[in-house]
C-alpha positions as a LaTeX table, in Angstrom:
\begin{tabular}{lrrr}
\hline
Residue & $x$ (\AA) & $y$ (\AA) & $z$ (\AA) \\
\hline
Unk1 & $-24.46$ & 10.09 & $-44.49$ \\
Unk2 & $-24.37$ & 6.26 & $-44.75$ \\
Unk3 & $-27.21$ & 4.40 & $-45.80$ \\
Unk4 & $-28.53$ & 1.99 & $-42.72$ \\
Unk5 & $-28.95$ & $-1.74$ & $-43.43$ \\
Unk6 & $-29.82$ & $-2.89$ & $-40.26$ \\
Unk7 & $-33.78$ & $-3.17$ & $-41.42$ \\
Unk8 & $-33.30$ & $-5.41$ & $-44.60$ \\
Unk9 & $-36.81$ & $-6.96$ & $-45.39$ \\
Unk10 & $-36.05$ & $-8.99$ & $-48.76$ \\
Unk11 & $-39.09$ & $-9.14$ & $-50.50$ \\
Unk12 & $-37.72$ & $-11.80$ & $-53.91$ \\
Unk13 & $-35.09$ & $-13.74$ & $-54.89$ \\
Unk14 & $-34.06$ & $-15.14$ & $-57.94$ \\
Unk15 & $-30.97$ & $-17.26$ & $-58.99$ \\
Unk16 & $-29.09$ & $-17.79$ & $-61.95$ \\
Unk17 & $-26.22$ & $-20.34$ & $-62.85$ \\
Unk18 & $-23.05$ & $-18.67$ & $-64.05$ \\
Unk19 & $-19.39$ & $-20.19$ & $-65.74$ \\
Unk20 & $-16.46$ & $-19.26$ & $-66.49$ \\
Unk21 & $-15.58$ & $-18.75$ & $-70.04$ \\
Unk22 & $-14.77$ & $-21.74$ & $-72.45$ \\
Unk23 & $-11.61$ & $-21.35$ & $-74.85$ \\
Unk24 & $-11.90$ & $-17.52$ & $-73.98$ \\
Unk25 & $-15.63$ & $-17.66$ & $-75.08$ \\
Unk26 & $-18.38$ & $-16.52$ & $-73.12$ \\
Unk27 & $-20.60$ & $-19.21$ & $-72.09$ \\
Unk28 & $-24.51$ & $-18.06$ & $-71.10$ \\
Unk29 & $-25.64$ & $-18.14$ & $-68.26$ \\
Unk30 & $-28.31$ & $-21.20$ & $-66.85$ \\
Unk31 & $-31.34$ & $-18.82$ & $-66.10$ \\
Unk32 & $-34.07$ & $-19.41$ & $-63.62$ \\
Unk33 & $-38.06$ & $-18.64$ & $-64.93$ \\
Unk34 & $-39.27$ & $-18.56$ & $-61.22$ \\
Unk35 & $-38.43$ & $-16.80$ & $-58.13$ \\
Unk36 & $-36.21$ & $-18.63$ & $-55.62$ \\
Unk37 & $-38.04$ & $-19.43$ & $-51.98$ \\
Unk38 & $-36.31$ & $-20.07$ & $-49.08$ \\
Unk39 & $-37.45$ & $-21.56$ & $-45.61$ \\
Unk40 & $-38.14$ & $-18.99$ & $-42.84$ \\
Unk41 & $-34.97$ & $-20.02$ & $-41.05$ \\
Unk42 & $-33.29$ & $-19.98$ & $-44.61$ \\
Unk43 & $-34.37$ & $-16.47$ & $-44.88$ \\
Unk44 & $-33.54$ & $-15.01$ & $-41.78$ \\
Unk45 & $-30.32$ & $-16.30$ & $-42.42$ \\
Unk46 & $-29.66$ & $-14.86$ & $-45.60$ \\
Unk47 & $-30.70$ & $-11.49$ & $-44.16$ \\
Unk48 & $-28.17$ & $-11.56$ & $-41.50$ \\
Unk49 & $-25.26$ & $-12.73$ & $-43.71$ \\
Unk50 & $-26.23$ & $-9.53$ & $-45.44$ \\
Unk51 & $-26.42$ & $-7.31$ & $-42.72$ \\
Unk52 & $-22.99$ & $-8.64$ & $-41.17$ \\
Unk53 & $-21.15$ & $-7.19$ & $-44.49$ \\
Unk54 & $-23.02$ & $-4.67$ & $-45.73$ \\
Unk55 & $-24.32$ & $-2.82$ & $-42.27$ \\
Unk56 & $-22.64$ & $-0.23$ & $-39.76$ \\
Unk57 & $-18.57$ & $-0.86$ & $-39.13$ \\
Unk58 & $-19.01$ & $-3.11$ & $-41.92$ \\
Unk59 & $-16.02$ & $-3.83$ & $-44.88$ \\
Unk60 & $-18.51$ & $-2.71$ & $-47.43$ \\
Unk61 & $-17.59$ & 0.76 & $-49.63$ \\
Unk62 & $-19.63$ & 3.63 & $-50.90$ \\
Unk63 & $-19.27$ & 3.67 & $-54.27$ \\
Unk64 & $-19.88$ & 6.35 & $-57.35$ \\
Unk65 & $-21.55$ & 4.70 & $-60.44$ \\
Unk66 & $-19.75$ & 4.99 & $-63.01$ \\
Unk67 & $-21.95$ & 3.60 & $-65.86$ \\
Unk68 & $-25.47$ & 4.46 & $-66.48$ \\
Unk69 & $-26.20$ & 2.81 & $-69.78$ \\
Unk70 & $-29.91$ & 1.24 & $-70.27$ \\
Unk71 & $-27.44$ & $-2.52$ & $-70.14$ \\
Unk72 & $-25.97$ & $-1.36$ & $-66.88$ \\
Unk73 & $-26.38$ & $-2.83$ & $-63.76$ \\
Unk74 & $-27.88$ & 0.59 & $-62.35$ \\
Unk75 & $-30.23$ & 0.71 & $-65.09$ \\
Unk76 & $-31.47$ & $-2.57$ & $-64.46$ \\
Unk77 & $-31.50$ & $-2.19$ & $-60.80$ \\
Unk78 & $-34.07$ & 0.63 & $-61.43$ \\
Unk79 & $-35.64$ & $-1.02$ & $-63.61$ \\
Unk80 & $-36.50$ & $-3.75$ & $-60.67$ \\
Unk81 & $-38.11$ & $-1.32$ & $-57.59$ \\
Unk82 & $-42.03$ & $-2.39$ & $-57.58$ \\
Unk83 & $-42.57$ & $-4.58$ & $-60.09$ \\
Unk84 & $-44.12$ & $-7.85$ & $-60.71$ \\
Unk85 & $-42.42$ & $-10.82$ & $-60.46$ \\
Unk86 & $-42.52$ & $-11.60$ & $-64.01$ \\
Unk87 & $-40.59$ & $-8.40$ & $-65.16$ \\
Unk88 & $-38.22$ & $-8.97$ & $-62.00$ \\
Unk89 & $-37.53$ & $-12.26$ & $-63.42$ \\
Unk90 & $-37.24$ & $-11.03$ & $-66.84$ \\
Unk91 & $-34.85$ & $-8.18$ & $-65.78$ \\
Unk92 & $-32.69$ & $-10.18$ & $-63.55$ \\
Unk93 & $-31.45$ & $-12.72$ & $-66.76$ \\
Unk94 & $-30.00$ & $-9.43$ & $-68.07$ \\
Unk95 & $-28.14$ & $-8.63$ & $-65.33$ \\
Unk96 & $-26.76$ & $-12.66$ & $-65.30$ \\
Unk97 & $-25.93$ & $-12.26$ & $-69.12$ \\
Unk98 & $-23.69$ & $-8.77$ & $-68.18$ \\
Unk99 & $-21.85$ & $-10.97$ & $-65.73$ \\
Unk100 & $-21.21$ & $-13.72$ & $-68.11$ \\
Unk101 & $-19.92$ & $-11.07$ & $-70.40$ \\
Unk102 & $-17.84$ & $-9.63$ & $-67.91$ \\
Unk103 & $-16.71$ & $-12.75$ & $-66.64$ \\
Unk104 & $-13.23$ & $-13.12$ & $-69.15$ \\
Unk105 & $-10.50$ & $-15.24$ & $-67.32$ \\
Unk106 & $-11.05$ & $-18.83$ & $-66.40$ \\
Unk107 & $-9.21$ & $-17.84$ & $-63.39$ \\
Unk108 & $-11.96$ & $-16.85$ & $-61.95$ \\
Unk109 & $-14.76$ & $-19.48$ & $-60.88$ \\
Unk110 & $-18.47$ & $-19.70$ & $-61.49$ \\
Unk111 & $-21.25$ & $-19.73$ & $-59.36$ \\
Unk112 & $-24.33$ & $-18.34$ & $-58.94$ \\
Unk113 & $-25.90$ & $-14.51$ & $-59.60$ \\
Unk114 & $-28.75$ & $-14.25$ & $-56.78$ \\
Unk115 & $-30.98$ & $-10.80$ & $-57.56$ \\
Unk116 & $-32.72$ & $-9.75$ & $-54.77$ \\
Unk117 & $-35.17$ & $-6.98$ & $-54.61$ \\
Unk118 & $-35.67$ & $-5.87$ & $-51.02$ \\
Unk119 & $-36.09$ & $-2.77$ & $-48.46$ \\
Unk120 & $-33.67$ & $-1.16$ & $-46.12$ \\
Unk121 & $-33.71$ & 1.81 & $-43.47$ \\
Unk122 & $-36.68$ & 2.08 & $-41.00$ \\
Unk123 & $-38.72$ & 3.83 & $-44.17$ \\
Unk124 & $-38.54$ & 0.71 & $-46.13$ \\
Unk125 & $-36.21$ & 2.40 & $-48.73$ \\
Unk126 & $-36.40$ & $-0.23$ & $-51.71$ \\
Unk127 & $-32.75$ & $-1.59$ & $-53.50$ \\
Unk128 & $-31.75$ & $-4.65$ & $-55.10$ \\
Unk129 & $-28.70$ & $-6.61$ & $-54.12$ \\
Unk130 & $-26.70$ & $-8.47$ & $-57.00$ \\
Unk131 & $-24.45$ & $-11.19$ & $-55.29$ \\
Unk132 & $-21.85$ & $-13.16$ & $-57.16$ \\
Unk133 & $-21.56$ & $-16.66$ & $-54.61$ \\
Unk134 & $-18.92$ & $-18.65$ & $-55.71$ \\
Unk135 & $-19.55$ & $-22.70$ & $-55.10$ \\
Unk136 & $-17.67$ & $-24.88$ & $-51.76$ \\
Unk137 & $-17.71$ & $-27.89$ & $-50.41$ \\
Unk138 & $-18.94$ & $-29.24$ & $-46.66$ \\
Unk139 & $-20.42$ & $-31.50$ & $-44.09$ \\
Unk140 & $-23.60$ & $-31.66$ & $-42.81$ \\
Unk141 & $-24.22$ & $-33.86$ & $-39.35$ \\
Unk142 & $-26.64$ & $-35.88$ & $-38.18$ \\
Unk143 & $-27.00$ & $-37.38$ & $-34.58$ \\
Unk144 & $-27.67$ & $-41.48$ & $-34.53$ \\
Unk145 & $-28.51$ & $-42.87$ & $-31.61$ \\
Unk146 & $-25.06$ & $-43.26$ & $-30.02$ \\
Unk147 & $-22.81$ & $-41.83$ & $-32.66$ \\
Unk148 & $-22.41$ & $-38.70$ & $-35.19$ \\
Unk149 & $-22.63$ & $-39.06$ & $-38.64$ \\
Unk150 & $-21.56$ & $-36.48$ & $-41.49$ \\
Unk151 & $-22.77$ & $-35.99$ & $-45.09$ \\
Unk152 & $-20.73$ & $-34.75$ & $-47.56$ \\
Unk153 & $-21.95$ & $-31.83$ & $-49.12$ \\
Unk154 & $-20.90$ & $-30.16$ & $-53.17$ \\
Unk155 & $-22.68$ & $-27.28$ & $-54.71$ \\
Unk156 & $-22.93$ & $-25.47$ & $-51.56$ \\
Unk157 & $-23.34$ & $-21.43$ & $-51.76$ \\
Unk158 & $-23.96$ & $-18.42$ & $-49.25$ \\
Unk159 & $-22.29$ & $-20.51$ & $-46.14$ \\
Unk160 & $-20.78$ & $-17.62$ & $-43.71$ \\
Unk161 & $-17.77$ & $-17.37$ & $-45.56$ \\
Unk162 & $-17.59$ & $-13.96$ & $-46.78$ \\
Unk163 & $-14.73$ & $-14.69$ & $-49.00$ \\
Unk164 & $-17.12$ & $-16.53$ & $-51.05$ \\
Unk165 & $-19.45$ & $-13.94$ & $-52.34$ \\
Unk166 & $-19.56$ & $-10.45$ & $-53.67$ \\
Unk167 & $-22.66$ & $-7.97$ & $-53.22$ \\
Unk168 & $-23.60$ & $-4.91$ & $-54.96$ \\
Unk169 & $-26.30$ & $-2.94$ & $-53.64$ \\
Unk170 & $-28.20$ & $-0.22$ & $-55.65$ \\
Unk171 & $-30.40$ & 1.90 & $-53.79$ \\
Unk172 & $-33.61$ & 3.72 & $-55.24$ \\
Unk173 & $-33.15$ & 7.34 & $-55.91$ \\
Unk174 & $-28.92$ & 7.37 & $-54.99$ \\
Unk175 & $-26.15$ & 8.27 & $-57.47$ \\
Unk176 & $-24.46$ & 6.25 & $-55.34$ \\
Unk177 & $-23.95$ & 2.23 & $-54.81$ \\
Unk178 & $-22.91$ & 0.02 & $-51.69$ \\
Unk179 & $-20.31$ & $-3.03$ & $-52.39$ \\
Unk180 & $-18.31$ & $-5.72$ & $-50.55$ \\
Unk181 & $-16.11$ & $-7.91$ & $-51.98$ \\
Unk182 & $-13.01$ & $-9.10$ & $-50.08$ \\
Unk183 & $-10.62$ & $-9.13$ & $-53.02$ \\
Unk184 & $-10.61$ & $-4.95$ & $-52.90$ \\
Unk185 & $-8.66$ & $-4.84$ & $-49.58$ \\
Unk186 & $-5.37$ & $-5.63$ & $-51.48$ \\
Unk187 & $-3.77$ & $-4.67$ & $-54.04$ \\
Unk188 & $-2.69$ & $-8.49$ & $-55.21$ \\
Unk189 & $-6.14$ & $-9.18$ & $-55.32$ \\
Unk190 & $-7.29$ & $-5.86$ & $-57.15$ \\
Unk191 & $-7.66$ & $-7.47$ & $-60.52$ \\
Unk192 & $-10.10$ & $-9.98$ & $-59.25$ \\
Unk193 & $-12.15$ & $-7.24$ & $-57.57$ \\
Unk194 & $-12.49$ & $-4.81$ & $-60.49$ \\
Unk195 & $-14.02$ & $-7.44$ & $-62.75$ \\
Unk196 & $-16.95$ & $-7.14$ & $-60.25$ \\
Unk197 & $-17.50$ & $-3.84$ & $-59.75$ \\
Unk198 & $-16.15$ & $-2.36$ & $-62.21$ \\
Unk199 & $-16.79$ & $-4.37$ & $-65.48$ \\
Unk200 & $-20.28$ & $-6.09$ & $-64.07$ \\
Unk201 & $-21.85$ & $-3.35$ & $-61.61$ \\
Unk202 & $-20.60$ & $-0.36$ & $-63.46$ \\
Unk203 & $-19.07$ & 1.04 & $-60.23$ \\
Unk204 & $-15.73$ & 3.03 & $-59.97$ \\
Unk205 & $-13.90$ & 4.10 & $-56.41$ \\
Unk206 & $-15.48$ & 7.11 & $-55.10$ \\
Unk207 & $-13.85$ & 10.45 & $-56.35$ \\
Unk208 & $-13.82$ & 11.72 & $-52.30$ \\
Unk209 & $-11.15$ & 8.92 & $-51.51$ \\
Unk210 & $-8.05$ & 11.41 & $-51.42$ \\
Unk211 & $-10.59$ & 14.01 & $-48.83$ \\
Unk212 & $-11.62$ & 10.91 & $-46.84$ \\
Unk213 & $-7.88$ & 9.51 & $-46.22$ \\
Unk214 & $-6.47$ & 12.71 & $-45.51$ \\
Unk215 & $-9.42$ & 12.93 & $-42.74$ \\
Unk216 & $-8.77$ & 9.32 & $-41.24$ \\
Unk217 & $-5.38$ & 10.14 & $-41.27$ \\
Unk218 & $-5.80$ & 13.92 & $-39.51$ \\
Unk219 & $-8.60$ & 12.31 & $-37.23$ \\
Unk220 & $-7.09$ & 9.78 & $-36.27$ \\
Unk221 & $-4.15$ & 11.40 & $-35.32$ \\
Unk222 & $-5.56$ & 14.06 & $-33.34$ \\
Unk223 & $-7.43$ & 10.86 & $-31.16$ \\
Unk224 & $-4.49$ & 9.27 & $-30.57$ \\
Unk225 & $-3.11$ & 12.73 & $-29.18$ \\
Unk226 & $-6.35$ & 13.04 & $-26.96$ \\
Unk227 & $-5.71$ & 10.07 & $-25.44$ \\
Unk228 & $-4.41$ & 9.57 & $-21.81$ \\
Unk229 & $-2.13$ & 7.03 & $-23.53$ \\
Unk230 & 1.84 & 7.09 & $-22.51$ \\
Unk231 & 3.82 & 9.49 & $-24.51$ \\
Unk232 & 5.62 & 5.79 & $-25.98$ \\
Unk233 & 2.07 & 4.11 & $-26.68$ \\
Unk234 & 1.00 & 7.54 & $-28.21$ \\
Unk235 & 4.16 & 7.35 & $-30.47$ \\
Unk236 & 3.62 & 3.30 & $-31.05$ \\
Unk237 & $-0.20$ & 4.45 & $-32.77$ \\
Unk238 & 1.03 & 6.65 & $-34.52$ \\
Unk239 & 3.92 & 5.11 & $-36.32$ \\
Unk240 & 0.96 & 2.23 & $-37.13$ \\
Unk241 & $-0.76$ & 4.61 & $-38.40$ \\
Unk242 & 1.89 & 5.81 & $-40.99$ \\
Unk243 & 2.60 & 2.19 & $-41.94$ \\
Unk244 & $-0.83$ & 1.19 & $-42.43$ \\
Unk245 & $-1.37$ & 4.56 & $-44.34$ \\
Unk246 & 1.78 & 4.12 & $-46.56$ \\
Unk247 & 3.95 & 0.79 & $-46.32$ \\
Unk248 & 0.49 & $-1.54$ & $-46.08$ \\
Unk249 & $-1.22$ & $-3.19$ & $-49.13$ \\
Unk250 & $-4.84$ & $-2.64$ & $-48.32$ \\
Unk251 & $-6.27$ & $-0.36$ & $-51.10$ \\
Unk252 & $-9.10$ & 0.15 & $-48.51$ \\
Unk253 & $-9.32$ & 1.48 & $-44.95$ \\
Unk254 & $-11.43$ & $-0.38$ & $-42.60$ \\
Unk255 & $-11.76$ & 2.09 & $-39.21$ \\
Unk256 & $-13.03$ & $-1.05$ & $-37.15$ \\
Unk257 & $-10.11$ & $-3.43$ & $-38.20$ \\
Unk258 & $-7.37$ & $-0.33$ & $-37.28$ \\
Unk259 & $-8.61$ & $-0.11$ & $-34.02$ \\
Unk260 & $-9.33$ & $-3.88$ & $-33.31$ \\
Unk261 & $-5.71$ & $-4.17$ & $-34.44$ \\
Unk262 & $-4.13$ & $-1.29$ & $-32.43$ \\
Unk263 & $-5.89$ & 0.37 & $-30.18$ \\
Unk264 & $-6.21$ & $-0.74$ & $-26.21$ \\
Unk265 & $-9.31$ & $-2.73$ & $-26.26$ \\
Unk266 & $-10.73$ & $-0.20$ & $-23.60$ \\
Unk267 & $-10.46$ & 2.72 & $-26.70$ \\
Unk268 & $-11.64$ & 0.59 & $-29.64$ \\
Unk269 & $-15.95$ & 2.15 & $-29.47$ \\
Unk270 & $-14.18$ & 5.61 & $-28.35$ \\
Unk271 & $-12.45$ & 5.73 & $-31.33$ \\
Unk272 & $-15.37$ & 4.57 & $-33.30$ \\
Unk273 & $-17.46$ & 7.14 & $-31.74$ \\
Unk274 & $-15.22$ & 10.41 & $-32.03$ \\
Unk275 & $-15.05$ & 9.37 & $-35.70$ \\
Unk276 & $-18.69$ & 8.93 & $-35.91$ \\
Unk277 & $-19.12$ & 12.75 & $-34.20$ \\
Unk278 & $-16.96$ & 14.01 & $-36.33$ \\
Unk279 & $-19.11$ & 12.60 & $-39.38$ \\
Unk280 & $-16.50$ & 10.26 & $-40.82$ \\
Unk281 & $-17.76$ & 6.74 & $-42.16$ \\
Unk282 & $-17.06$ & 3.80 & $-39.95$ \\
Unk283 & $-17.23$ & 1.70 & $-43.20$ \\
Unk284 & $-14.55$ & 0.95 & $-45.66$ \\
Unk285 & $-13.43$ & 3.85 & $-48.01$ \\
Unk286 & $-11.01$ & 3.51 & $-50.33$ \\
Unk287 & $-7.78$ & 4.48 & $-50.21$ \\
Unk288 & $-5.25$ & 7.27 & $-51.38$ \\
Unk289 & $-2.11$ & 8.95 & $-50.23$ \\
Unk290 & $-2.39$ & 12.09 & $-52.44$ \\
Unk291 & $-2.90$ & 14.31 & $-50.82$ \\
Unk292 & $-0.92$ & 13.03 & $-47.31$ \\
Unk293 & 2.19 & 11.67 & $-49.31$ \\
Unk294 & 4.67 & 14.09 & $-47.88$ \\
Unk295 & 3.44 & 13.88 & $-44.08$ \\
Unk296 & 3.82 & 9.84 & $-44.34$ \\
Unk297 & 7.09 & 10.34 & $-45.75$ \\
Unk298 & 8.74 & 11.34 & $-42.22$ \\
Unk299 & 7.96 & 11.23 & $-38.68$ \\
Unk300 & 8.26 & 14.00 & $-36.80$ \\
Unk301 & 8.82 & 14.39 & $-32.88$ \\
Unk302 & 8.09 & 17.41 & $-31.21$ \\
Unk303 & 8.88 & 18.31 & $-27.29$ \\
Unk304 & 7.70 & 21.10 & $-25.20$ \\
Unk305 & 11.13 & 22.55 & $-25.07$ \\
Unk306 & 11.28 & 23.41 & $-29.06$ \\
Unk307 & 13.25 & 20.54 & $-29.71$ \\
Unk308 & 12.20 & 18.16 & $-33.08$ \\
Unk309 & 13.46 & 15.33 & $-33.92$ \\
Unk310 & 12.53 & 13.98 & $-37.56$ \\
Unk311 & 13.37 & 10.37 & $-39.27$ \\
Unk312 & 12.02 & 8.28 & $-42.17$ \\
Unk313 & 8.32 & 6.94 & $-41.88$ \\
Unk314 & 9.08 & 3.38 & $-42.75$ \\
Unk315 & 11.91 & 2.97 & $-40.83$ \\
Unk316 & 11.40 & 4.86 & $-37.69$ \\
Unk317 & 10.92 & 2.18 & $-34.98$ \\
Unk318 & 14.28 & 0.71 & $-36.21$ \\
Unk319 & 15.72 & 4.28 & $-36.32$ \\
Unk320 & 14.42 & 5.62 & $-32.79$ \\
Unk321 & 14.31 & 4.28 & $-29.24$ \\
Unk322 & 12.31 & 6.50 & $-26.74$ \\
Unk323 & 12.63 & 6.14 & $-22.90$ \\
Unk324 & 11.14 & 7.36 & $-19.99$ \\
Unk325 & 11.13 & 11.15 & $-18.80$ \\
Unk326 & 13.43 & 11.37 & $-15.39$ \\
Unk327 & 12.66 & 13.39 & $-12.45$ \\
Unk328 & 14.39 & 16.07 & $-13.78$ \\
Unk329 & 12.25 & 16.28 & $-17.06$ \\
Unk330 & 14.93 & 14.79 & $-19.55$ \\
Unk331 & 13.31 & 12.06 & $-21.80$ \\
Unk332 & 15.58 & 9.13 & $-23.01$ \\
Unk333 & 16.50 & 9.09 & $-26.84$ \\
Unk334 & 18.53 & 6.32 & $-29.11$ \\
Unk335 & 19.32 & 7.41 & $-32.17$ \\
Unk336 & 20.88 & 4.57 & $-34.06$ \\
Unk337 & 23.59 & 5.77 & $-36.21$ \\
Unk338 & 26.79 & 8.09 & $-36.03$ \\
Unk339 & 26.45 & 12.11 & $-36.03$ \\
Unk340 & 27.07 & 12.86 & $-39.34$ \\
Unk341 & 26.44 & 16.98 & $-39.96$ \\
Unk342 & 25.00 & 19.49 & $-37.38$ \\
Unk343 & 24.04 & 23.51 & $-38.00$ \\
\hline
\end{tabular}
C-alpha cells in the first residue's frame, strides 16, 4: 500500500550549499550550524510543493534501498527521527558531504541540500526528506502608485518548478524509500537521475517493476474493454497503450498522465479508480517490458465470428484502417499492402 503524504507537518529544516566538482575534484560542501526558519506563509508553501510531487497520483516512485551502510543516506535518515537539533544538524552535513562525493560531472549544477525531518500520514509517521534544489533566476513585483515595477532576482531555489529539485523521502521503520526527480521519466535523461538516487540516496528501481507493468498493461487493457467506448476508440486506446508500453522513452509509467493524455476526459477518475480497486499504485512505477515483450510485439484483432486479424505493434495504425459495422453486421477493413500468401 502507498504511503499517504497528504498530512506533512515538517517539524526542521536545515540547508547546505553544494558545487559541482572543480578539475574533476570534489569540492565540500558550505554547511549550515543552525536550523533554517521559514515564515508561516514560507512554510505552508514548502509543504504544498511537497505534497504536489510526492502525494496521491503524484510522479514520485516507490523505491527499494539498495544501500544500507552506516554512510548511507538510509542510515543517516534513521539516524535523524527524534532527535535534537544539534545531532540533526550534525547528521545532516554528512548527508551534504555524500552528495558532494557523488556529485562527479560538472555537467551537473550545484545548489542546495535542504534536510528536513518531518511527519506524514494521519499517525504522524516521522521521515526525513533530502532535496537536491538546483539555483534560477526571476522577478519579483512591486505595485507603485500608478505603475509596476520588477526586481530582478539570482540565487533563487524551491520556486514551483519541479524540474528544479529532486526529493528523497525515507520513512521510519520501511525497507522502502519515496523519490521524484523528473530526469527518471526518460531514458536521455537517465544518467542525470541515477546520480541522485542511486549514487547519493542509495536507492535502486524496485525489483516488482516487471509484475507492476505487466499489471498496468493487463489492467488497463481489460478497462479499456469495459468501456462503452466505440469498437474504433476502443482500438485507438489500445494501440496507445502498446506504443506508450513499447515505442515510448519514459522509463517510468505515470497512470494519471496516460489517462490525462488518452482517455475521454469523462473516464480519466474511472480509470483512476478501477486501478485503485484493483490495488494498483496511481503513482509512478518504473518501467519494464519483460515480461509483456511478446504481447507488445503484435496487435491482435479478434471478431465475434472467429475471425483474427494480427499486424506489427509499432506500425499498426499505418497498417490497418477500421470502419463502421453495416446493417448487415460486416465491419469495414483496409489492409494496406498486396496479398502475399494465404492457408
Amino acid at each position: 500500500m502507498n504511503v499517504s503524504f497528504e498530512n506533512l507537518q515538517i517539524k526542521k529544516i536545515i540547508t547546505h550549499e553544494v558545487f559541482k566538482p572543480e578539475n574533476k575534484t570534489v569540492k565540500q560542501p558550505n554547511v549550515s550550524d543552525c536550523l533554517t526558519t521559514l515564515p508561516i506563509d514560507g512554510l505552508k508553501n514548502l509543504q504544498n510543493r511537497i505534497i504536489r510531487v510526492m502525494g496521491k497520483e503524484s510522479k514520485s516512485i516507490k523505491m527499494d534501498i539498495a544501500l544500507k551502510s552506516d554512510d548511507s543516506c538510509y542510515y543517516y535518515s534513521s539516524e535523524c527521527y527524534h532527535v535534537e537539533d544539534e545531532k540533526f544538524i550534525t547528521v545532516s552535513k554528512k548527508i551534504a558531504e555524500r552528495y558532494s562525493t557523488a556529485h562527479t560531472s560538472a555537467k551537473w549544477p550545484g545548489g542546495l541540500i535542504v534536510v528536513i525531518s518531518a511527519t506524514i500520514t494521519a499517525i504522524n509517521i516521522p521521515c526525513i526528506f533530502i532535496i537536491k534544489a538546483d539555483e534560477q533566476s526571476g522577478f519579483s513585483k512591486k505595485i507603485e502608485e500608478s505603475s509596476v515595477m520588477l526586481t530582478y532576482l539570482q540565487n533563487v531555489f524551491l520556486t514551483p518548478s519541479s524540474k528544479l529539485y529532486k526529493i528523497g523521502v525515507f520513512i521510519k521503520d520501511k525497507e522502502y524509500a519515496y523519490l521524484f526527480d523528473s530526469n527518471i521519466k526518460s531514458l536521455k535523461t537517465e544518467s542525470a537521475a541515477t546520480y541522485f538516487y542511486s549514487n547519493f540516496l542509495g536507492l535502486s528501481l524496485p525489483s516488482d517493476s516487471k509484475q507492476n507493468t505487466r499489471k498496468f498493461y493487463e489492467l488497463t487493457t481489460e478497462f479499456i474493454k469495459q468501456t462503452n467506448l466505440p469498437d474504433s476508440k476502443k482500438i485507438e486506446l489500445q494501440q496507445a497503450l502498446h506504443i506508450e508500453l513499447k515505442v515510448s522513452q519514459n522509463t517510468v509509467i505515470e497512470p494519471l498522465k496516460f489517462a490525462e493524455d488518452f482517455f475521454p476526459k469523462e473516464l480519466n477518475q474511472d480509470y483512476i479508480n478501477y486501478l485503485k480497486n484493483k490495488d494498483f499504485p496511481t503513482i509512478s512505477i518504473s518501467k519494464d517490458i519483460t515480461l509483456i515483450k511478446n504481447k507488445l510485439k503484435i496487435r491482435r484483432l479478434d471478431f465475434s465470428t472467429n475471425v483474427k486479424i494480427t499486424a506489427p505493434s509499432e506500425s499498426f495504425n499505418d497498417l490497418i484502417k477500421i470502419g463502421l459495422k453495416d446493417n448487415e453486421g460486416y465491419t469495414t477493413i483496409k489492409v494496406k499492402g498486396d496479398l502475399s500468401n494465404q492457408n
